[in-house]
């Protein structure tokens, strides 16, 4: 097989979206599985929609996920460069000229107003709107006269009649389109810049792209692209159109959807781990054989098989992401989890009177249950809140007549501790059990409610140490 070369070709019109990241990820996995190249190319011809820093932001977020391009505008290979479409205009011009010369394309002088009117007329009379070919057969003299008069023009491709464009999609099998449903479409806009469907063909050919995995919204673009490949006598890459990502209501994940964070940077900001995201996204529309769900990047590369890309929409399951991320956090060392959590704690709380040791202990108490970094703020709030508000259930529990004595005994035990650490607090709890003659729930619950204000929480002895001797004694009183 020839060397596999695939590409991710975003427009720098926004930051890295979950859908784009998944496209990049599957292309990357496919390339690496076959020992090939993953190329990052920029489709920046829609100049008005480009945003400042769009390219850098895309690259930075991909890198965070561990999707590192072999080639990009910052890592060019001379043979294929440049990697930004706006720097390739002279390459496109060369091929536009060939199409014009061969009569596969023509200049169209229709004004936007004329086109709009024609469009409305067609819609009103119930026919599918399509360019009426008014300029398809202008004579060379007419064209020259229009140009001399300074009339702006677009360039349209002359779509062949009665042709069927058929291709074997790597995900959907046979797909076909009839040329009669495709109007003569614009390959170069009036401003001289080529359109996506044209430029992408020139890029895919000149960059020797062998396979294209992209979203299903591009399916109807494919016959247009194949048409240009044929006109230029080139072989098209193999295409695979991935199904949609949907939300929990089975609605297409759109940028306006507020039920799901849409951008990769948001997950980074909330303290998700990049390798967990990589793992989770690889299962968005692809599944390996068997039941395993946690995979390292290398395992995913080894297992990736395009025949197992899903033919039905894949649901973005937030609970599953949280589960996957928690699994990765559990595997991290305490030091790493502290590094992940500390910035969130610093932002939310005043830590000026806390030692690093205290912060480490605080995080360690939640290490196993933590779903994502920022969650630490919510989980630990009880350690930063001095105002204990017992709920009805806790209040009711504390009415039991054995409780004052239990708290008294425990209070004395605590007061006697010199080195206030977990071991000694644990011993104080044990001693209270013996002396007050209470055990199980009647031992732990009063101590927990009196010291933390809640009935269920993290390890009791650690919680007590974190609250601190003085405050614990205060609360017991
Ligand atoms: N710029 C296109 C997009 O962002 C890429 C289309 C393609 O992969 O051909 O959707």
CSV table of C-alpha atoms and ligand atoms in Angstrom, one decimal:
chain,number,residue,atom,x,y,z
A,1,UNK,CA,0.0,0.0,0.0
A,2,UNK,CA,1.2,3.5,-0.7
A,3,UNK,CA,2.1,5.6,2.3
A,4,UNK,CA,-1.0,6.7,4.1
A,5,UNK,CA,-1.4,10.5,4.4
A,6,UNK,CA,-4.5,12.0,6.0
A,7,UNK,CA,-5.3,15.5,7.0
A,8,UNK,CA,-7.4,17.6,9.4
A,9,UNK,CA,-8.3,20.8,7.6
A,10,UNK,CA,-10.1,23.3,9.9
A,11,UNK,CA,-11.1,26.7,9.1
A,12,UNK,CA,-9.7,29.2,11.6
A,13,UNK,CA,-13.2,30.5,12.2
A,14,UNK,CA,-13.3,29.3,15.8
A,15,UNK,CA,-11.7,27.3,18.5
A,16,UNK,CA,-11.3,23.5,18.5
A,17,UNK,CA,-14.8,22.1,18.7
A,18,UNK,CA,-15.6,18.6,20.0
A,19,UNK,CA,-16.7,17.6,16.4
A,20,UNK,CA,-13.5,18.9,14.9
A,21,UNK,CA,-11.4,17.3,17.6
A,22,UNK,CA,-13.0,13.9,16.9
A,23,UNK,CA,-12.4,14.3,13.1
A,24,UNK,CA,-8.8,15.1,13.8
A,25,UNK,CA,-8.6,12.2,16.2
A,26,UNK,CA,-9.9,9.5,13.8
A,27,UNK,CA,-7.6,10.8,11.0
A,28,UNK,CA,-4.7,10.7,13.5
A,29,UNK,CA,-5.5,7.1,14.7
A,30,UNK,CA,-5.9,5.9,11.1
A,31,UNK,CA,-2.6,7.5,10.1
A,32,UNK,CA,-0.7,6.2,13.0
A,33,UNK,CA,-2.2,2.7,12.8
A,34,UNK,CA,-0.9,2.5,9.2
A,35,UNK,CA,2.5,4.2,10.0
A,36,UNK,CA,1.5,7.2,7.9
A,37,UNK,CA,1.4,10.9,8.2
A,38,UNK,CA,-1.2,13.2,9.8
A,39,UNK,CA,-1.3,16.7,8.3
A,40,UNK,CA,-2.8,19.9,9.7
A,41,UNK,CA,-3.9,22.2,6.9
A,42,UNK,CA,-5.7,25.5,7.2
A,43,UNK,CA,-8.8,26.3,5.1
A,44,UNK,CA,-8.7,30.0,5.6
A,45,UNK,CA,-10.3,31.3,2.3
A,46,UNK,CA,-13.5,32.5,4.0
A,47,UNK,CA,-11.5,35.5,5.1
A,48,UNK,CA,-14.3,37.5,6.7
A,49,UNK,CA,-15.1,34.6,9.1
A,50,UNK,CA,-11.5,33.9,10.3
A,51,UNK,CA,-10.9,34.8,13.9
A,52,UNK,CA,-7.7,36.2,15.4
A,53,UNK,CA,-5.5,33.4,16.7
A,54,UNK,CA,-7.8,30.7,15.3
A,55,UNK,CA,-5.0,28.6,13.8
A,56,UNK,CA,-2.8,28.8,17.0
A,57,UNK,CA,-5.7,27.9,19.1
A,58,UNK,CA,-6.6,24.9,17.0
A,59,UNK,CA,-3.0,23.7,17.1
A,60,UNK,CA,-2.6,24.3,20.8
A,61,UNK,CA,-5.8,22.4,21.7
A,62,UNK,CA,-4.8,19.5,19.4
A,63,UNK,CA,-1.4,19.3,21.1
A,64,UNK,CA,-3.0,19.3,24.5
A,65,UNK,CA,-5.0,16.3,23.4
A,66,UNK,CA,-1.8,14.6,22.2
A,67,UNK,CA,-2.8,14.9,18.5
A,68,UNK,CA,0.5,16.1,17.1
A,69,UNK,CA,0.6,16.8,13.4
A,70,UNK,CA,3.6,15.4,11.4
A,71,UNK,CA,3.2,18.4,9.0
A,72,UNK,CA,1.6,21.8,9.6
A,73,UNK,CA,2.1,25.5,8.8
A,74,UNK,CA,4.7,25.4,11.6
A,75,UNK,CA,6.2,22.1,10.5
A,76,UNK,CA,6.2,22.3,6.7
A,77,UNK,CA,7.7,19.8,4.3
A,78,UNK,CA,8.9,21.7,1.3
A,79,UNK,CA,7.4,19.4,-1.2
A,80,UNK,CA,3.9,20.0,0.1
A,81,UNK,CA,4.1,23.5,1.5
A,82,UNK,CA,2.5,26.0,2.1
A,83,UNK,CA,-0.2,24.7,4.4
A,84,UNK,CA,-2.5,27.7,4.5
A,85,UNK,CA,-4.9,28.0,1.6
A,86,UNK,CA,-4.5,31.8,1.4
A,87,UNK,CA,-0.8,31.2,0.7
A,88,UNK,CA,-1.6,28.8,-2.1
A,89,UNK,CA,-3.6,31.1,-4.4
A,90,UNK,CA,-1.1,30.9,-7.3
A,91,UNK,CA,-1.4,27.1,-7.1
A,92,UNK,CA,-5.1,27.3,-7.4
A,93,UNK,CA,-4.9,29.8,-10.2
A,94,UNK,CA,-2.8,27.4,-12.3
A,95,UNK,CA,-5.5,24.7,-12.2
A,96,UNK,CA,-8.4,27.2,-12.7
A,97,UNK,CA,-6.7,28.3,-15.8
A,98,UNK,CA,-6.4,24.7,-17.0
A,99,UNK,CA,-10.1,24.1,-16.4
A,100,UNK,CA,-11.0,27.4,-18.3
A,101,UNK,CA,-8.8,26.5,-21.1
A,102,UNK,CA,-10.3,23.0,-21.5
A,103,UNK,CA,-13.8,24.4,-21.3
A,104,UNK,CA,-14.6,22.6,-18.0
A,105,UNK,CA,-15.1,26.0,-16.4
A,106,UNK,CA,-16.4,29.4,-17.5
A,107,UNK,CA,-16.7,32.9,-16.3
A,108,UNK,CA,-20.0,34.0,-15.1
A,109,UNK,CA,-21.0,37.7,-15.0
A,110,UNK,CA,-24.4,37.3,-13.4
A,111,UNK,CA,-24.8,39.8,-10.6
A,112,UNK,CA,-25.9,38.6,-7.1
A,113,UNK,CA,-29.2,40.4,-7.6
A,114,UNK,CA,-29.9,38.6,-10.9
A,115,UNK,CA,-29.0,35.2,-9.3
A,116,UNK,CA,-31.2,36.0,-6.3
A,117,UNK,CA,-34.2,36.9,-8.6
A,118,UNK,CA,-33.7,33.7,-10.6
A,119,UNK,CA,-33.5,31.7,-7.4
A,120,UNK,CA,-36.8,33.1,-6.2
A,121,UNK,CA,-38.5,32.5,-9.5
A,122,UNK,CA,-37.4,28.8,-9.4
A,123,UNK,CA,-38.5,28.3,-5.9
A,124,UNK,CA,-41.9,29.9,-6.7
A,125,UNK,CA,-42.5,27.6,-9.6
A,126,UNK,CA,-41.5,24.6,-7.6
A,127,UNK,CA,-38.3,23.6,-9.3
A,128,UNK,CA,-35.1,22.8,-7.4
A,129,UNK,CA,-33.1,26.1,-7.5
A,130,UNK,CA,-30.0,25.8,-9.7
A,131,UNK,CA,-27.9,28.1,-11.8
A,132,UNK,CA,-29.6,28.7,-15.2
A,133,UNK,CA,-26.4,28.6,-17.2
A,134,UNK,CA,-27.0,32.0,-18.6
A,135,UNK,CA,-23.2,32.6,-19.0
A,136,UNK,CA,-22.3,29.0,-19.9
A,137,UNK,CA,-22.0,29.7,-23.6
A,138,UNK,CA,-20.8,33.3,-23.9
A,139,UNK,CA,-18.5,33.8,-26.9
A,140,UNK,CA,-14.9,34.7,-26.4
A,141,UNK,CA,-15.8,38.2,-27.6
A,142,UNK,CA,-18.6,38.6,-25.1
A,143,UNK,CA,-16.4,37.5,-22.3
A,144,UNK,CA,-13.7,39.9,-23.4
A,145,UNK,CA,-16.1,42.8,-23.7
A,146,UNK,CA,-17.5,42.2,-20.2
A,147,UNK,CA,-14.0,42.0,-18.8
A,148,UNK,CA,-13.0,45.2,-20.6
A,149,UNK,CA,-16.0,46.9,-19.1
A,150,UNK,CA,-14.7,45.9,-15.7
A,151,UNK,CA,-17.6,43.6,-14.9
A,152,UNK,CA,-16.9,41.4,-11.9
A,153,UNK,CA,-17.2,37.6,-12.5
A,154,UNK,CA,-17.1,34.3,-10.7
A,155,UNK,CA,-15.8,31.1,-12.3
A,156,UNK,CA,-18.2,28.2,-12.5
A,157,UNK,CA,-17.6,24.6,-13.4
A,158,UNK,CA,-19.5,23.2,-16.3
A,159,UNK,CA,-21.1,20.1,-14.7
A,160,UNK,CA,-21.2,17.2,-17.1
A,161,UNK,CA,-24.7,16.0,-18.2
A,162,UNK,CA,-26.1,12.6,-17.3
A,163,UNK,CA,-23.3,11.4,-15.2
A,164,UNK,CA,-23.4,9.4,-12.0
A,165,UNK,CA,-20.8,10.1,-9.4
A,166,UNK,CA,-20.4,7.0,-7.4
A,167,UNK,CA,-17.9,6.2,-4.7
A,168,UNK,CA,-17.3,3.6,-2.1
A,169,UNK,CA,-17.5,5.3,1.3
A,170,UNK,CA,-15.3,3.7,4.0
A,171,UNK,CA,-18.2,4.0,6.4
A,172,UNK,CA,-21.4,4.0,4.3
A,173,UNK,CA,-20.4,1.7,1.5
A,174,UNK,CA,-21.7,2.7,-2.0
A,175,UNK,CA,-22.9,6.3,-2.3
A,176,UNK,CA,-24.0,7.9,-5.5
A,177,UNK,CA,-25.1,11.3,-6.8
A,178,UNK,CA,-26.5,12.3,-10.2
A,179,UNK,CA,-25.0,15.2,-12.0
A,180,UNK,CA,-28.4,16.5,-13.0
A,181,UNK,CA,-28.9,17.4,-9.4
A,182,UNK,CA,-25.8,19.5,-9.2
A,183,UNK,CA,-25.9,23.0,-10.7
A,184,UNK,CA,-22.9,24.7,-12.3
A,185,UNK,CA,-21.2,25.7,-9.1
A,186,UNK,CA,-18.7,28.4,-8.3
A,187,UNK,CA,-15.0,27.4,-8.1
A,188,UNK,CA,-13.7,31.0,-7.8
A,189,UNK,CA,-15.5,33.8,-6.1
A,190,UNK,CA,-15.7,37.4,-7.5
A,191,UNK,CA,-12.9,38.4,-5.2
A,192,UNK,CA,-10.5,35.9,-7.0
A,193,UNK,CA,-10.4,33.5,-4.1
A,194,UNK,CA,-11.3,29.8,-4.9
A,195,UNK,CA,-14.2,28.1,-3.0
A,196,UNK,CA,-13.7,25.3,-0.5
A,197,UNK,CA,-14.9,22.5,-2.9
A,198,UNK,CA,-12.3,23.5,-5.5
A,199,UNK,CA,-9.3,24.3,-3.3
A,200,UNK,CA,-9.7,21.1,-1.2
A,201,UNK,CA,-9.2,19.0,-4.3
A,202,UNK,CA,-6.1,20.8,-5.4
A,203,UNK,CA,-4.7,20.5,-1.8
A,204,UNK,CA,-5.7,16.8,-1.4
A,205,UNK,CA,-4.0,16.0,-4.7
A,206,UNK,CA,-0.8,18.1,-4.4
A,207,UNK,CA,-0.4,17.0,-0.8
A,208,UNK,CA,-0.8,13.3,-1.8
A,209,UNK,CA,-3.7,12.7,0.6
A,210,UNK,CA,-4.8,9.1,0.4
A,211,UNK,CA,-7.8,9.0,2.8
A,212,UNK,CA,-10.3,11.5,4.1
A,213,UNK,CA,-12.3,11.0,7.2
A,214,UNK,CA,-14.7,13.9,7.8
A,215,UNK,CA,-18.2,14.8,9.1
A,216,UNK,CA,-21.3,13.6,7.2
A,217,UNK,CA,-22.2,17.3,6.5
A,218,UNK,CA,-19.5,17.0,3.7
A,219,UNK,CA,-21.1,14.0,2.0
A,220,UNK,CA,-22.9,16.2,-0.6
A,221,UNK,CA,-19.7,18.0,-1.4
A,222,UNK,CA,-18.0,14.8,-2.4
A,223,UNK,CA,-19.5,14.5,-5.9
A,224,UNK,CA,-18.3,18.1,-6.6
A,225,UNK,CA,-14.8,17.2,-5.5
A,226,UNK,CA,-14.7,14.0,-7.5
A,227,UNK,CA,-15.8,15.9,-10.5
A,228,UNK,CA,-12.8,18.2,-10.3
A,229,UNK,CA,-10.5,15.2,-9.7
A,230,UNK,CA,-11.8,13.6,-12.9
A,231,UNK,CA,-11.5,16.8,-14.9
A,232,UNK,CA,-7.9,17.1,-13.9
A,233,UNK,CA,-7.2,13.5,-14.5
A,234,UNK,CA,-6.4,12.7,-10.9
A,235,UNK,CA,-7.4,9.9,-8.6
A,236,UNK,CA,-9.5,10.9,-5.7
A,237,UNK,CA,-8.7,9.8,-2.1
A,238,UNK,CA,-10.9,7.3,-0.3
A,239,UNK,CA,-13.6,9.0,1.7
A,240,UNK,CA,-15.2,8.1,4.9
A,241,UNK,CA,-18.1,10.3,6.2
A,242,UNK,CA,-18.6,10.0,9.9
A,243,UNK,CA,-22.0,10.2,11.5
A,244,UNK,CA,-23.2,13.0,13.7
A,245,UNK,CA,-22.4,13.5,17.4
A,246,UNK,CA,-25.8,14.0,19.2
A,247,UNK,CA,-26.6,15.2,22.7
A,248,UNK,CA,-28.6,13.3,25.2
A,249,UNK,CA,-31.9,14.4,23.5
A,250,UNK,CA,-30.6,12.9,20.3
A,251,UNK,CA,-30.2,16.3,18.8
A,252,UNK,CA,-27.2,17.1,16.6
A,253,UNK,CA,-24.5,18.7,18.7
A,254,UNK,CA,-24.6,22.3,17.6
A,255,UNK,CA,-22.4,25.1,18.7
A,256,UNK,CA,-25.4,26.7,20.4
A,257,UNK,CA,-26.3,23.7,22.5
A,258,UNK,CA,-26.0,24.7,26.1
A,259,UNK,CA,-26.3,21.2,27.6
A,260,UNK,CA,-22.8,20.3,26.7
A,261,UNK,CA,-19.5,22.1,26.8
A,262,UNK,CA,-18.6,22.3,23.1
A,263,UNK,CA,-14.9,23.3,23.0
A,264,UNK,CA,-11.9,21.3,24.0
A,265,UNK,CA,-10.4,24.3,25.8
A,266,UNK,CA,-13.4,24.2,28.2
A,267,UNK,CA,-12.6,20.7,29.3
A,268,UNK,CA,-9.0,21.7,29.9
A,269,UNK,CA,-10.2,24.7,31.9
A,270,UNK,CA,-12.4,22.5,34.1
A,271,UNK,CA,-9.5,20.2,34.9
A,272,UNK,CA,-10.2,17.2,32.6
A,273,UNK,CA,-7.2,15.1,31.7
A,274,UNK,CA,-6.1,15.1,28.1
A,275,UNK,CA,-5.5,11.4,27.8
A,276,UNK,CA,-8.9,10.7,29.3
A,277,UNK,CA,-10.5,13.1,26.7
A,278,UNK,CA,-8.5,11.3,24.0
A,279,UNK,CA,-9.8,7.9,25.2
A,280,UNK,CA,-13.4,9.2,25.5
A,281,UNK,CA,-13.5,10.8,22.1
A,282,UNK,CA,-12.1,7.7,20.4
A,283,UNK,CA,-15.2,6.0,21.5
A,284,UNK,CA,-17.5,8.7,20.0
A,285,UNK,CA,-18.5,6.9,16.9
A,286,UNK,CA,-16.0,4.1,17.0
A,287,UNK,CA,-15.8,0.9,19.1
A,288,UNK,CA,-13.1,-1.7,19.4
A,289,UNK,CA,-13.9,-5.4,19.6
A,290,UNK,CA,-14.7,-6.6,23.1
A,291,UNK,CA,-15.9,-4.7,26.2
A,292,UNK,CA,-12.7,-2.8,27.2
A,293,UNK,CA,-13.3,0.9,27.5
A,294,UNK,CA,-10.1,2.3,29.0
A,295,UNK,CA,-7.3,2.5,26.4
A,296,UNK,CA,-3.9,4.2,26.3
A,297,UNK,CA,-3.2,6.2,23.1
A,298,UNK,CA,-0.9,3.4,21.9
A,299,UNK,CA,-3.5,0.8,22.5
A,300,UNK,CA,-6.0,2.9,20.5
A,301,UNK,CA,-3.6,3.2,17.6
A,302,UNK,CA,-3.0,-0.5,17.6
A,303,UNK,CA,-6.7,-1.3,17.8
A,304,UNK,CA,-8.0,1.3,15.3
A,305,UNK,CA,-10.0,-0.2,12.5
A,306,UNK,CA,-12.0,2.0,10.2
A,307,UNK,CA,-14.4,-0.8,9.5
A,308,UNK,CA,-15.6,-0.4,13.1
A,309,UNK,CA,-16.6,3.3,12.7
A,310,UNK,CA,-20.2,3.6,13.6
A,311,UNK,CA,-23.0,3.9,10.9
A,312,UNK,CA,-25.4,5.5,13.4
A,313,UNK,CA,-25.1,8.8,15.3
A,314,UNK,CA,-23.0,8.7,18.5
A,315,UNK,CA,-24.2,10.2,21.7
A,316,UNK,CA,-22.0,12.5,23.7
A,317,UNK,CA,-22.6,10.9,27.1
A,318,UNK,CA,-21.4,13.3,29.8
A,319,UNK,CA,-21.7,10.7,32.6
A,320,UNK,CA,-19.4,8.4,30.7
A,321,UNK,CA,-16.8,11.1,30.2
A,322,UNK,CA,-16.9,11.8,33.9
A,323,UNK,CA,-16.5,8.1,34.6
A,324,UNK,CA,-13.5,7.8,32.2
A,325,UNK,CA,-11.9,10.9,33.6
A,326,UNK,CA,-12.3,9.6,37.1
A,327,UNK,CA,-10.6,6.4,36.1
A,328,UNK,CA,-7.6,8.4,34.8
A,329,UNK,CA,-7.4,10.6,37.9
A,330,UNK,CA,-7.3,7.6,40.2
A,331,UNK,CA,-4.3,6.3,38.3
A,332,UNK,CA,-2.4,9.6,38.8
A,333,UNK,CA,0.0,10.1,41.7
A,334,UNK,CA,-1.2,12.3,44.5
A,335,UNK,CA,1.3,14.9,43.5
A,336,UNK,CA,-0.2,15.1,40.0
A,337,UNK,CA,-3.7,15.4,41.3
A,338,UNK,CA,-2.7,18.1,43.8
A,339,UNK,CA,-1.1,20.0,40.9
A,340,UNK,CA,-4.3,19.6,39.0
A,341,UNK,CA,-6.6,20.8,41.8
A,342,UNK,CA,-4.5,23.4,43.6
A,343,UNK,CA,-5.2,26.3,41.1
A,344,UNK,CA,-9.0,25.7,41.4
A,345,UNK,CA,-8.7,25.7,45.2
A,346,UNK,CA,-6.6,28.9,45.1
A,347,UNK,CA,-9.1,30.6,43.0
A,348,UNK,CA,-12.1,29.7,45.1
A,349,UNK,CA,-10.8,29.9,48.6
A,350,UNK,CA,-8.4,31.8,50.8
A,351,UNK,CA,-5.5,29.3,51.4
A,352,UNK,CA,-3.1,31.8,53.0
A,353,UNK,CA,-3.3,30.1,56.4
A,354,UNK,CA,-3.0,26.6,55.0
A,355,UNK,CA,0.2,24.6,54.6
A,356,UNK,CA,1.1,22.7,51.5
A,357,UNK,CA,0.8,19.5,53.6
A,358,UNK,CA,-2.8,20.5,54.5
A,359,UNK,CA,-3.7,21.0,50.9
A,360,UNK,CA,-2.2,17.6,50.0
A,361,UNK,CA,-4.1,15.9,52.7
A,362,UNK,CA,-7.3,17.7,51.5
A,363,UNK,CA,-6.9,16.5,48.0
A,364,UNK,CA,-5.9,13.0,49.0
A,365,UNK,CA,-9.2,12.6,50.8
A,366,UNK,CA,-11.0,13.1,47.5
A,367,UNK,CA,-8.5,11.5,45.2
A,368,UNK,CA,-10.5,8.4,44.4
A,369,UNK,CA,-13.9,10.1,43.9
A,370,UNK,CA,-12.8,13.2,41.9
A,371,UNK,CA,-14.3,13.4,38.4
A,372,UNK,CA,-12.4,16.5,37.2
A,373,UNK,CA,-10.1,19.1,38.7
A,374,UNK,CA,-12.6,21.9,39.3
A,375,UNK,CA,-14.9,19.5,41.1
A,376,UNK,CA,-12.5,19.7,44.1
A,377,UNK,CA,-14.0,23.2,44.9
A,378,UNK,CA,-17.5,21.8,45.4
A,379,UNK,CA,-16.3,18.6,47.2
A,380,UNK,CA,-14.2,20.4,49.7
A,381,UNK,CA,-16.5,23.3,50.6
A,382,UNK,CA,-17.2,21.9,54.0
A,383,UNK,CA,-13.6,22.6,55.0
A,384,UNK,CA,-13.9,26.3,54.1
A,385,UNK,CA,-17.3,26.9,55.6
A,386,UNK,CA,-17.4,27.8,59.3
A,387,UNK,CA,-21.1,28.0,59.6
A,388,UNK,CA,-22.5,24.5,60.2
A,389,UNK,CA,-26.1,24.2,59.3
A,390,UNK,CA,-27.5,20.8,60.2
A,391,UNK,CA,-30.4,19.5,58.1
A,392,UNK,CA,-33.5,18.1,59.7
A,393,UNK,CA,-32.3,14.5,59.5
A,394,UNK,CA,-29.0,15.4,61.2
A,395,UNK,CA,-30.8,17.5,63.9
A,396,UNK,CA,-33.2,14.7,64.6
A,397,UNK,CA,-30.3,12.2,64.9
A,398,UNK,CA,-28.5,14.4,67.4
A,399,UNK,CA,-31.5,14.1,69.8
A,400,UNK,CA,-30.5,10.6,71.0
A,401,UNK,CA,-29.7,10.7,74.7
A,402,UNK,CA,-26.4,8.8,74.4
A,403,UNK,CA,-24.9,11.6,72.3
A,404,UNK,CA,-23.9,14.3,74.8
A,405,UNK,CA,-21.7,11.8,76.7
A,406,UNK,CA,-20.2,10.5,73.5
A,407,UNK,CA,-19.2,14.0,72.4
A,408,UNK,CA,-17.9,14.8,75.9
A,409,UNK,CA,-15.6,11.7,75.9
A,410,UNK,CA,-14.4,12.4,72.4
A,411,UNK,CA,-13.7,16.0,73.2
A,412,UNK,CA,-11.5,15.0,76.1
A,413,UNK,CA,-9.7,12.5,73.9
A,414,UNK,CA,-9.1,15.2,71.2
A,415,UNK,CA,-7.9,17.7,73.8
A,416,UNK,CA,-5.3,15.3,74.9
A,417,UNK,CA,-3.7,14.8,71.5
A,418,UNK,CA,-0.4,16.5,71.1
A,419,UNK,CA,0.5,15.6,67.5
A,420,UNK,CA,-2.8,16.2,65.7
A,421,UNK,CA,-2.5,13.6,62.9
A,422,UNK,CA,-4.8,11.0,61.4
A,423,UNK,CA,-3.4,8.2,63.4
A,424,UNK,CA,-3.9,9.9,66.7
A,425,UNK,CA,-7.4,11.0,65.8
A,426,UNK,CA,-8.2,7.4,64.8
A,427,UNK,CA,-6.9,6.3,68.2
A,428,UNK,CA,-9.1,8.9,69.9
A,429,UNK,CA,-12.2,7.5,68.1
A,430,UNK,CA,-11.3,4.0,69.2
A,431,UNK,CA,-10.8,5.2,72.8
A,432,UNK,CA,-14.2,6.9,72.7
A,433,UNK,CA,-15.8,3.7,71.6
A,434,UNK,CA,-14.5,1.9,74.7
A,435,UNK,CA,-15.0,4.6,77.2
A,436,UNK,CA,-18.5,5.8,76.0
A,437,UNK,CA,-19.5,2.2,75.2
A,438,UNK,CA,-21.0,3.1,71.9
A,439,UNK,CA,-20.1,1.7,68.5
A,440,UNK,CA,-21.0,1.7,64.8
A,441,UNK,CA,-23.4,4.3,63.7
A,442,UNK,CA,-24.0,5.6,67.3
A,443,UNK,CA,-20.3,6.3,67.5
A,444,UNK,CA,-19.4,7.7,64.1
A,445,UNK,CA,-22.5,9.6,63.2
A,446,UNK,CA,-22.5,12.0,66.2
A,447,UNK,CA,-18.8,12.6,65.8
A,448,UNK,CA,-19.2,13.3,62.1
A,449,UNK,CA,-22.3,15.6,62.5
A,450,UNK,CA,-20.8,17.5,65.4
A,451,UNK,CA,-17.5,18.1,63.6
A,452,UNK,CA,-18.4,18.5,59.9
A,453,UNK,CA,-22.2,19.3,60.1
A,454,UNK,CA,-23.1,16.6,57.6
A,455,UNK,CA,-24.1,12.9,57.8
A,456,UNK,CA,-22.0,11.5,55.0
A,457,UNK,CA,-18.6,12.6,53.9
A,458,UNK,CA,-15.0,11.6,53.4
A,459,UNK,CA,-12.9,9.6,55.9
A,460,UNK,CA,-13.8,10.9,59.4
A,461,UNK,CA,-10.3,10.9,61.0
A,462,UNK,CA,-8.8,12.8,58.0
A,463,UNK,CA,-11.7,15.2,58.0
A,464,UNK,CA,-11.2,16.0,61.7
A,465,UNK,CA,-7.5,16.6,61.1
A,466,UNK,CA,-8.2,18.9,58.2
A,467,UNK,CA,-10.7,20.9,60.3
A,468,UNK,CA,-8.0,21.3,63.0
A,469,UNK,CA,-7.9,20.7,66.7
A,470,UNK,CA,-9.1,24.0,67.9
A,471,UNK,CA,-12.1,24.2,65.6
A,472,UNK,CA,-13.0,20.6,66.3
A,473,UNK,CA,-13.0,21.3,70.1
A,474,UNK,CA,-15.1,24.4,69.5
A,475,UNK,CA,-17.6,22.5,67.5
A,476,UNK,CA,-17.8,19.6,70.0
A,477,UNK,CA,-18.7,22.1,72.7
B,1,LIG,N1,-12.7,23.0,6.4
B,1,LIG,C1,-13.6,21.9,6.4
B,1,LIG,C2,-14.3,21.9,7.7
B,1,LIG,O1,-13.8,22.5,8.7
B,1,LIG,C3,-12.8,20.6,6.1
B,1,LIG,C4,-13.6,19.8,5.1
B,1,LIG,C5,-12.8,18.6,4.7
B,1,LIG,O2,-12.3,17.9,5.6
B,1,LIG,O3,-12.7,18.4,3.5
B,1,LIG,O4,-15.3,21.2,7.8
